[in-house]
Coordinates of N, CA and C and ligand atoms in Angstrom, one line a residue:
M1 N 0.8 -1.2 0.0 CA 0.0 0.0 0.0 C 0.9 1.3 0.0
R2 N 1.9 1.2 0.8 CA 2.8 2.4 0.9 C 3.5 2.6 -0.4
A3 N 3.9 1.5 -1.1 CA 4.5 1.6 -2.4 C 3.6 2.3 -3.4
A4 N 2.3 2.0 -3.4 CA 1.3 2.5 -4.3 C 1.1 4.0 -4.1
M5 N 1.3 4.5 -2.8 CA 1.1 5.9 -2.5 C 2.3 6.7 -2.7
R6 N 3.4 6.1 -2.9 CA 4.7 6.8 -3.0 C 4.8 7.5 -4.3
R7 N 5.4 8.7 -4.3 CA 5.5 9.5 -5.6 C 6.5 8.8 -6.5
P8 N 6.2 8.7 -7.8 CA 7.1 8.0 -8.7 C 8.5 8.7 -8.8
V9 N 9.5 8.0 -9.0 CA 10.9 8.6 -9.2 C 11.2 8.8 -10.6
T10 N 10.4 8.2 -11.5 CA 10.6 8.3 -13.0 C 9.7 9.5 -13.5
V11 N 10.1 10.0 -14.7 CA 9.3 11.0 -15.3 C 9.0 10.6 -16.7
Q12 N 8.0 11.3 -17.3 CA 7.5 10.9 -18.7 C 8.4 11.5 -19.7
Y13 N 9.6 10.9 -19.9 CA 10.5 11.4 -20.9 C 10.0 11.0 -22.3
P14 N 10.0 11.8 -23.4 CA 10.7 13.1 -23.4 C 9.8 14.3 -23.2
N15 N 8.6 14.0 -22.8 CA 7.7 15.2 -22.5 C 8.2 16.0 -21.3
H16 N 8.7 15.2 -20.3 CA 9.2 15.9 -19.1 C 10.6 15.4 -18.9
K17 N 11.5 16.4 -18.6 CA 12.9 16.1 -18.5 C 13.4 16.6 -17.2
K18 N 14.2 15.8 -16.5 CA 14.8 16.3 -15.2 C 16.0 17.2 -15.6
E19 N 16.3 18.1 -14.6 CA 17.4 19.0 -14.9 C 18.7 18.3 -14.8
L20 N 19.6 18.5 -15.7 CA 20.9 17.8 -15.7 C 21.8 18.4 -14.7
P21 N 22.7 17.7 -14.1 CA 23.7 18.3 -13.3 C 24.6 19.2 -14.1
H22 N 25.1 20.2 -13.4 CA 25.9 21.3 -14.1 C 27.2 20.7 -14.7
R23 N 27.7 19.6 -14.1 CA 28.9 19.0 -14.7 C 28.6 17.9 -15.8
S24 N 27.4 17.9 -16.3 CA 27.0 16.9 -17.3 C 28.0 16.9 -18.4
R25 N 28.3 15.8 -19.0 CA 29.3 15.7 -20.0 C 28.6 15.2 -21.3
G26 N 28.0 16.2 -22.0 CA 27.5 15.9 -23.4 C 28.6 16.0 -24.4
F27 N 28.2 16.1 -25.7 CA 29.2 16.3 -26.7 C 29.9 17.7 -26.6
P28 N 31.1 17.8 -27.0 CA 31.8 19.1 -26.9 C 31.3 20.1 -27.9
V29 N 31.2 21.4 -27.4 CA 30.8 22.5 -28.2 C 31.8 23.7 -28.0
L30 N 31.8 24.6 -28.9 CA 32.7 25.8 -28.8 C 32.0 27.0 -28.2
L31 N 32.8 27.8 -27.6 CA 32.3 29.0 -26.9 C 32.5 30.2 -27.7
W32 N 31.6 31.2 -27.6 CA 31.6 32.4 -28.3 C 32.0 33.6 -27.4
D33 N 33.0 34.4 -27.9 CA 33.5 35.5 -27.1 C 32.6 36.7 -27.5
E34 N 31.7 37.1 -26.6 CA 30.8 38.2 -26.9 C 31.5 39.6 -27.1
N35 N 32.6 39.7 -26.3 CA 33.3 41.0 -26.3 C 34.0 41.3 -27.7
A36 N 34.6 40.2 -28.2 CA 35.3 40.3 -29.5 C 34.5 39.9 -30.7
T37 N 33.2 39.4 -30.4 CA 32.3 38.9 -31.4 C 33.0 37.9 -32.4
E38 N 33.6 37.0 -31.7 CA 34.3 35.9 -32.5 C 34.5 34.7 -31.6
P39 N 34.8 33.5 -32.1 CA 35.0 32.4 -31.2 C 36.3 32.6 -30.4
F40 N 36.3 31.9 -29.2 CA 37.5 31.9 -28.4 C 38.6 31.0 -29.1
C41 N 38.2 30.1 -29.9 CA 39.1 29.1 -30.5 C 40.0 29.8 -31.5
T42 N 41.3 29.5 -31.3 CA 42.3 30.1 -32.3 C 42.7 29.1 -33.4
G43 N 42.1 27.9 -33.3 CA 42.5 26.9 -34.3 C 43.8 26.3 -34.2
C44 N 44.3 26.3 -32.9 CA 45.7 25.8 -32.7 C 45.9 24.3 -32.9
Q45 N 44.8 23.6 -32.9 CA 44.8 22.1 -33.2 C 45.3 21.2 -32.1
V46 N 45.5 21.8 -30.9 CA 46.0 20.9 -29.8 C 44.9 19.9 -29.5
C47 N 43.7 20.3 -29.5 CA 42.6 19.3 -29.1 C 42.5 18.2 -30.2
A48 N 42.7 18.6 -31.4 CA 42.6 17.6 -32.5 C 43.8 16.6 -32.4
R49 N 44.9 17.1 -32.0 CA 46.1 16.2 -31.9 C 45.9 15.2 -30.7
Y50 N 45.2 15.7 -29.6 CA 45.1 14.8 -28.4 C 43.8 13.9 -28.5
C51 N 42.9 14.2 -29.4 CA 41.7 13.4 -29.4 C 42.0 12.0 -29.7
P52 N 41.6 11.1 -28.7 CA 42.0 9.7 -28.9 C 41.3 8.9 -30.0
V53 N 40.2 9.5 -30.5 CA 39.5 8.8 -31.6 C 39.6 9.5 -32.9
D54 N 40.4 10.6 -32.9 CA 40.7 11.3 -34.1 C 39.4 11.8 -34.8
C55 N 38.5 12.4 -34.1 CA 37.2 12.8 -34.7 C 37.1 14.3 -34.9
M56 N 38.3 15.0 -34.7 CA 38.2 16.5 -34.9 C 39.1 16.9 -36.0
T57 N 38.6 17.9 -36.8 CA 39.4 18.5 -37.9 C 39.4 20.0 -37.7
V58 N 40.6 20.6 -37.6 CA 40.7 22.0 -37.3 C 41.6 22.7 -38.2
T59 N 41.3 23.8 -38.7 CA 42.2 24.7 -39.5 C 42.1 26.1 -39.0
M60 N 43.2 26.9 -39.1 CA 43.2 28.2 -38.6 C 43.5 29.2 -39.7
K61 N 43.2 30.5 -39.4 CA 43.5 31.5 -40.4 C 43.9 32.8 -39.7
D62 N 44.4 33.8 -40.4 CA 44.7 35.1 -39.8 C 43.4 35.7 -39.4
N63 N 43.5 36.4 -38.2 CA 42.2 37.0 -37.7 C 42.0 38.4 -38.3
P64 N 41.0 38.6 -39.0 CA 40.8 40.0 -39.6 C 40.5 41.0 -38.5
H65 N 39.9 40.6 -37.3 CA 39.7 41.5 -36.2 C 41.0 42.0 -35.6
F66 N 42.0 41.1 -35.6 CA 43.3 41.5 -35.1 C 43.9 42.6 -36.0
A67 N 43.8 42.5 -37.3 CA 44.3 43.5 -38.2 C 43.6 44.8 -38.0
E68 N 42.3 44.7 -37.6 CA 41.5 45.9 -37.4 C 41.7 46.5 -36.0
G69 N 42.4 45.7 -35.1 CA 42.7 46.2 -33.8 C 41.6 46.0 -32.8
T70 N 40.6 45.1 -33.1 CA 39.5 44.9 -32.2 C 39.6 43.5 -31.5
S71 N 40.7 42.8 -31.8 CA 40.8 41.5 -31.1 C 42.3 41.3 -30.8
K72 N 42.6 40.6 -29.7 CA 44.0 40.2 -29.4 C 44.4 38.9 -30.0
R73 N 43.5 38.2 -30.6 CA 43.8 36.9 -31.2 C 44.4 37.1 -32.6
K74 N 45.7 36.8 -32.8 CA 46.3 37.0 -34.1 C 45.8 36.0 -35.1
K75 N 45.6 34.7 -34.6 CA 45.0 33.7 -35.4 C 43.6 33.3 -34.9
I76 N 42.8 32.8 -35.8 CA 41.4 32.4 -35.4 C 41.0 31.2 -36.1
I77 N 40.0 30.5 -35.5 CA 39.5 29.3 -36.2 C 39.0 29.6 -37.6
D78 N 39.3 28.7 -38.5 CA 38.8 28.8 -39.8 C 37.7 27.8 -40.1
K79 N 38.1 26.5 -39.9 CA 37.1 25.4 -40.1 C 37.2 24.4 -38.9
F80 N 36.1 24.0 -38.4 CA 36.2 23.1 -37.2 C 35.1 22.0 -37.4
Y81 N 35.5 20.8 -37.5 CA 34.5 19.7 -37.6 C 34.7 18.7 -36.4
I82 N 33.6 18.3 -35.8 CA 33.7 17.2 -34.9 C 32.6 16.1 -35.3
D83 N 33.1 14.9 -35.4 CA 32.2 13.8 -35.8 C 31.7 13.2 -34.5
Y84 N 30.4 13.6 -34.2 CA 29.8 13.1 -32.9 C 29.6 11.6 -33.0
A85 N 29.5 11.0 -34.1 CA 29.3 9.5 -34.2 C 30.6 8.8 -33.7
R86 N 31.7 9.5 -33.7 CA 32.9 8.8 -33.2 C 33.3 9.4 -31.8
C87 N 32.9 10.6 -31.5 CA 33.3 11.2 -30.2 C 32.9 10.3 -29.0
M88 N 33.8 10.1 -28.1 CA 33.4 9.3 -26.9 C 33.2 10.1 -25.7
R89 N 33.2 11.4 -25.8 CA 32.9 12.3 -24.7 C 33.9 12.2 -23.6
C90 N 35.1 12.1 -23.9 CA 36.2 11.8 -22.9 C 36.6 13.1 -22.2
D91 N 36.3 14.3 -22.8 CA 36.7 15.6 -22.1 C 38.1 15.9 -22.4
I92 N 38.9 15.1 -23.1 CA 40.3 15.4 -23.3 C 40.5 16.7 -24.0
C93 N 39.7 17.0 -25.0 CA 39.8 18.2 -25.8 C 39.6 19.5 -24.9
V94 N 38.7 19.4 -23.9 CA 38.5 20.4 -23.0 C 39.8 20.6 -22.1
E95 N 40.3 19.4 -21.6 CA 41.5 19.4 -20.8 C 42.7 20.1 -21.4
V96 N 42.9 19.9 -22.7 CA 44.1 20.4 -23.3 C 44.0 21.8 -23.9
C97 N 42.8 22.3 -24.0 CA 42.7 23.6 -24.7 C 43.3 24.7 -23.8
N98 N 44.2 25.5 -24.4 CA 44.8 26.6 -23.6 C 44.0 27.9 -23.6
F99 N 42.9 27.9 -24.4 CA 42.2 29.1 -24.6 C 40.8 29.0 -24.0
D100 N 40.5 28.0 -23.2 CA 39.1 27.8 -22.7 C 38.1 28.0 -23.7
A101 N 38.3 27.4 -24.9 CA 37.4 27.7 -26.0 C 36.4 26.6 -26.2
I102 N 36.5 25.5 -25.5 CA 35.7 24.4 -25.8 C 35.2 23.8 -24.5
V103 N 33.9 23.4 -24.4 CA 33.4 22.8 -23.2 C 32.5 21.6 -23.5
M104 N 32.3 20.7 -22.5 CA 31.4 19.6 -22.7 C 29.9 20.2 -22.5
N105 N 29.1 19.9 -23.5 CA 27.7 20.5 -23.4 C 27.0 19.9 -22.2
N106 N 26.4 20.8 -21.4 CA 25.7 20.3 -20.2 C 24.2 20.5 -20.3
T107 N 23.7 20.5 -21.5 CA 22.3 20.6 -21.8 C 21.8 19.3 -22.4
W108 N 20.4 19.1 -22.4 CA 19.9 17.9 -23.0 C 20.2 17.8 -24.5
E109 N 20.4 19.0 -25.1 CA 20.8 19.0 -26.6 C 22.2 18.3 -26.8
G110 N 23.0 18.3 -25.7 CA 24.3 17.7 -25.8 C 24.3 16.2 -25.7
V111 N 23.2 15.6 -25.4 CA 23.1 14.2 -25.2 C 22.0 13.5 -26.1
E112 N 21.1 14.3 -26.6 CA 20.0 13.8 -27.4 C 20.4 13.9 -28.9
L113 N 20.8 12.8 -29.4 CA 21.2 12.8 -30.9 C 20.6 11.6 -31.5
A114 N 19.6 11.9 -32.4 CA 19.0 10.8 -33.2 C 18.9 11.2 -34.7
K115 N 19.7 10.6 -35.5 CA 19.8 10.9 -36.9 C 19.6 9.7 -37.7
Y116 N 19.1 9.8 -38.9 CA 19.0 8.7 -39.8 C 20.3 8.4 -40.6
D117 N 21.0 9.5 -40.8 CA 22.3 9.4 -41.6 C 23.4 9.8 -40.7
R118 N 24.5 9.0 -40.7 CA 25.6 9.3 -39.8 C 26.3 10.6 -40.2
Q119 N 26.2 10.9 -41.5 CA 26.8 12.2 -42.0 C 26.2 13.4 -41.2
D120 N 25.0 13.3 -40.8 CA 24.4 14.4 -40.0 C 24.9 14.6 -38.6
L121 N 25.8 13.6 -38.2 CA 26.4 13.8 -36.9 C 27.8 14.5 -37.0
V122 N 28.2 14.9 -38.2 CA 29.4 15.7 -38.3 C 29.0 17.1 -38.1
M123 N 29.5 17.7 -37.1 CA 29.2 19.1 -36.7 C 30.2 20.1 -37.3
D124 N 29.8 21.2 -37.9 CA 30.7 22.1 -38.4 C 30.8 23.3 -37.5
L125 N 31.6 24.3 -37.8 CA 31.8 25.5 -36.9 C 30.6 26.2 -36.5
P126 N 29.7 26.6 -37.4 CA 28.4 27.3 -37.0 C 27.6 26.4 -36.0
M127 N 27.5 25.1 -36.3 CA 26.8 24.2 -35.4 C 27.4 24.1 -34.1
L128 N 28.7 24.1 -34.0 CA 29.4 23.9 -32.7 C 29.3 25.2 -31.9
L129 N 29.2 26.3 -32.6 CA 29.1 27.6 -31.8 C 27.6 28.0 -31.5
R130 N 26.7 27.5 -32.2 CA 25.3 28.0 -32.2 C 24.7 28.1 -30.7
Q131 N 24.9 27.1 -30.0 CA 24.2 27.1 -28.7 C 24.7 28.2 -27.7
H132 N 26.1 28.4 -27.7 CA 26.6 29.4 -26.8 C 26.3 30.8 -27.4
K133 N 26.4 30.9 -28.7 CA 26.2 32.2 -29.4 C 24.8 32.7 -29.2
T134 N 23.8 31.8 -29.2 CA 22.4 32.2 -29.1 C 21.9 32.3 -27.6
G135 N 22.8 31.8 -26.7 CA 22.4 31.8 -25.3 C 21.7 30.6 -24.8
D136 N 21.5 29.6 -25.7 CA 20.9 28.3 -25.3 C 21.8 27.6 -24.3
L137 N 23.1 27.8 -24.4 CA 24.1 27.2 -23.5 C 24.4 28.3 -22.5
A138 N 23.5 28.6 -21.6 CA 23.6 29.8 -20.8 C 24.7 29.6 -19.7
D139 N 24.8 28.4 -19.2 CA 25.7 28.3 -18.0 C 26.6 27.1 -18.3
P140 N 27.6 27.2 -19.2 CA 28.5 26.1 -19.4 C 29.4 25.8 -18.3
F141 N 29.7 24.5 -18.1 CA 30.6 24.1 -17.0 C 32.0 24.3 -17.6
R142 N 32.8 25.3 -17.2 CA 34.0 25.6 -17.8 C 35.2 24.9 -17.3
E143 N 35.1 24.3 -16.1 CA 36.3 23.6 -15.6 C 36.5 22.3 -16.3
P144 N 37.8 22.0 -16.6 CA 38.0 20.6 -17.1 C 37.8 19.6 -16.0
M145 N 37.3 18.4 -16.3 CA 36.9 17.5 -15.3 C 37.9 16.4 -15.0
G146 N 38.9 16.3 -15.8 CA 39.8 15.1 -15.7 C 40.9 15.2 -14.7
V147 N 41.8 14.3 -14.8 CA 42.9 14.1 -13.9 C 43.9 15.3 -14.0
A148 N 44.1 15.8 -15.2 CA 45.2 16.7 -15.4 C 45.0 18.0 -14.6
H149 N 43.8 18.3 -14.2 CA 43.5 19.6 -13.5 C 43.1 19.3 -12.1
S150 N 43.1 18.1 -11.6 CA 42.5 17.7 -10.3 C 43.5 17.8 -9.2
G151 N 44.8 17.8 -9.6 CA 45.8 17.8 -8.5 C 46.2 16.4 -8.1
W152 N 45.5 15.4 -8.6 CA 45.8 14.0 -8.2 C 47.1 13.6 -9.0
T153 N 47.9 12.8 -8.3 CA 49.1 12.3 -8.9 C 49.1 10.7 -8.7
P154 N 49.6 10.0 -9.7 CA 49.5 8.5 -9.6 C 50.4 8.1 -8.4
Y155 N 49.9 7.0 -7.8 CA 50.7 6.4 -6.6 C 51.9 5.6 -7.2
V156 N 53.1 5.9 -6.6 CA 54.3 5.2 -6.9 C 54.7 4.5 -5.7
E157 N 55.0 3.2 -5.8 CA 55.4 2.3 -4.7 C 56.6 2.9 -4.0
G158 N 56.5 3.0 -2.6 CA 57.6 3.5 -1.8 C 57.5 5.0 -1.6
E159 N 56.8 5.7 -2.5 CA 56.8 7.2 -2.4 C 56.0 7.6 -1.2
E160 N 54.9 6.8 -0.9 CA 54.0 7.2 0.2 C 54.8 7.1 1.6
E161 N 55.6 6.0 1.7 CA 56.3 5.8 2.9 C 57.4 7.0 3.1
E162 N 58.0 7.3 2.0 CA 59.0 8.4 2.0 C 58.3 9.7 2.4
A163 N 57.1 9.9 1.8 CA 56.4 11.2 2.2 C 56.0 11.2 3.6
A164 N 55.6 10.0 4.2 CA 55.2 9.9 5.6 C 56.4 10.2 6.5
V165 N 57.6 9.7 6.1 CA 58.8 9.9 6.9 C 59.2 11.4 6.9
A166 N 59.1 12.0 5.6 CA 59.5 13.4 5.5 C 58.5 14.3 6.3
T167 N 57.2 13.9 6.3 CA 56.2 14.7 7.1 C 56.5 14.6 8.6
A168 N 56.8 13.4 9.0 CA 57.1 13.2 10.4 C 58.4 14.0 10.9
A169 N 59.4 14.0 10.0 CA 60.6 14.8 10.3 C 60.3 16.3 10.4
T170 N 59.5 16.7 9.5 CA 59.1 18.2 9.5 C 58.4 18.5 10.7
T171 N 57.4 17.6 11.1 CA 56.6 17.9 12.3 C 57.5 17.9 13.5
T172 N 58.5 17.0 13.6 CA 59.3 17.0 14.8 C 60.2 18.3 14.9
A173 N 60.7 18.7 13.7 CA 61.6 19.8 13.7 C 60.8 21.1 14.0
T174 N 59.5 21.2 13.6 CA 58.8 22.4 13.8 C 58.0 22.4 15.1
A175 N 58.0 21.3 15.8 CA 57.2 21.2 17.1 C 57.8 22.1 18.1
A176 N 57.0 22.6 19.1 CA 57.4 23.4 20.1 C 58.4 22.7 21.0
P177 N 59.5 23.3 21.5 CA 60.5 22.6 22.4 C 59.8 22.1 23.6
A178 N 60.2 21.0 24.1 CA 59.6 20.4 25.3 C 60.0 21.3 26.5
A179 N 59.0 21.4 27.5 CA 59.3 22.2 28.7 C 60.5 21.6 29.4
E180 N 61.3 22.5 30.1 CA 62.5 22.1 30.7 C 62.1 21.2 32.0
A181 N 62.8 20.1 32.1 CA 62.4 19.2 33.2 C 62.8 19.8 34.6
P182 N 61.9 19.7 35.6 CA 62.2 20.3 36.9 C 63.4 19.6 37.5
A183 N 64.2 20.5 38.2 CA 65.4 19.9 38.8 C 65.0 18.9 39.9
V184 N 65.7 17.8 40.0 CA 65.4 16.8 41.0 C 66.3 17.0 42.2
V185 N 65.7 17.2 43.4 CA 66.5 17.5 44.6 C 66.8 16.2 45.2
I186 N 68.1 15.8 45.3 CA 68.4 14.5 46.0 C 68.9 14.8 47.4
P187 N 68.2 14.2 48.4 CA 68.6 14.4 49.8 C 70.1 14.0 49.9
A188 N 70.8 14.7 50.8 CA 72.2 14.5 51.0 C 72.6 13.1 51.3
E189 N 71.7 12.5 52.2 CA 72.1 11.1 52.6 C 71.9 10.1 51.4
A190 N 71.1 10.5 50.4 CA 70.9 9.6 49.3 C 71.9 9.8 48.2
Q191 N 72.7 10.9 48.3 CA 73.7 11.2 47.3 C 74.9 10.3 47.3
P192 N 75.4 10.0 46.2 CA 76.6 9.2 46.2 C 77.8 10.0 46.9
D193 N 78.7 9.2 47.4 CA 79.9 9.8 48.0 C 80.7 10.7 47.1
A194 N 81.1 11.8 47.6 CA 82.0 12.6 46.7 C 83.3 11.9 46.6
P195 N 84.1 12.2 45.5 CA 85.3 11.5 45.3 C 86.3 11.8 46.5
G196 N 86.9 10.8 46.9 CA 87.9 10.9 48.0 C 87.2 10.9 49.4
Q197 N 85.9 10.9 49.4 CA 85.2 10.9 50.7 C 85.1 9.4 51.2
A198 N 85.4 9.2 52.5 CA 85.4 7.8 53.0 C 84.0 7.4 53.3
T199 N 83.6 6.2 53.0 CA 82.3 5.7 53.3 C 82.4 4.9 54.6
E200 N 81.2 4.8 55.2 CA 81.1 4.1 56.5 C 81.6 2.7 56.4
G201 N 82.5 2.4 57.3 CA 83.0 1.0 57.3 C 84.4 0.9 56.6
E202 N 84.7 2.0 55.9 CA 86.0 1.9 55.1 C 87.1 2.2 56.1
G203 N 88.3 1.9 55.7 CA 89.4 2.2 56.5 C 89.8 1.1 57.3
Ligands
SF4_301 S1 35.5 14.5 -26.1 FE1 37.2 13.2 -26.5 S2 36.6 12.0 -28.3 FE2 35.2 13.7 -28.2 S3 36.1 15.3 -29.5 FE3 36.9 15.7 -27.4 S4 38.8 14.5 -27.3 FE4 37.7 13.7 -29.1
SF4_302 S1 39.3 24.3 -29.1 FE1 41.2 25.0 -28.0 S2 42.7 23.4 -28.4 FE2 41.1 23.2 -29.9 S3 41.8 24.3 -31.7 FE3 40.5 25.7 -30.5 S4 41.9 26.8 -29.2 FE4 43.0 25.0 -30.0

């Protein structure tokens, strides 16, 4: 009876959709620089070189806005393709981008992809920029999510013990000096004989 009265935890997808977590990792999209009215992407190709499935194609060109003095980017993206049919949403392209130009899409549009033709899953530059440029991608998660930026380092055997010893040594060296021990007063009769002093029974 209690189970029948309980509110359902499921929703009527796709008519009703739950809000995705901010860190959701949909397919990668490019960000639009409102101030310079151009993409953040300089076309440096670092992401394409690191992509493990080789699904990105990037070319760069001279930036006309730089020549006009309205942008600091000397080079700018010319053509950018991502084949979403091959992308495995690993986040590596976001990790390696030095210009914070690419993010993992954290909207439902970043995960809902149903096409009849695989060719339709190849996204070009306008498609990759559209969501951020129009404001549909209002709150992108800009931090890389992987190991490279987490501060985590792989465990190396023996290193942990060395670190523990080093920490213990540092703690001992920096610890407050121990309070001076109180002087112990030894009664005269209990004190050992002074050198040359005869003891009872001697002689
Ligand atoms: S998320 Fe991974 S697989 Fe997809 S484009 Fe970026 S680097 Fe390539
Ligand atoms: S997204 Fe970043 S890493 Fe990839 S080409 Fe553009 S600027 Fe370079």
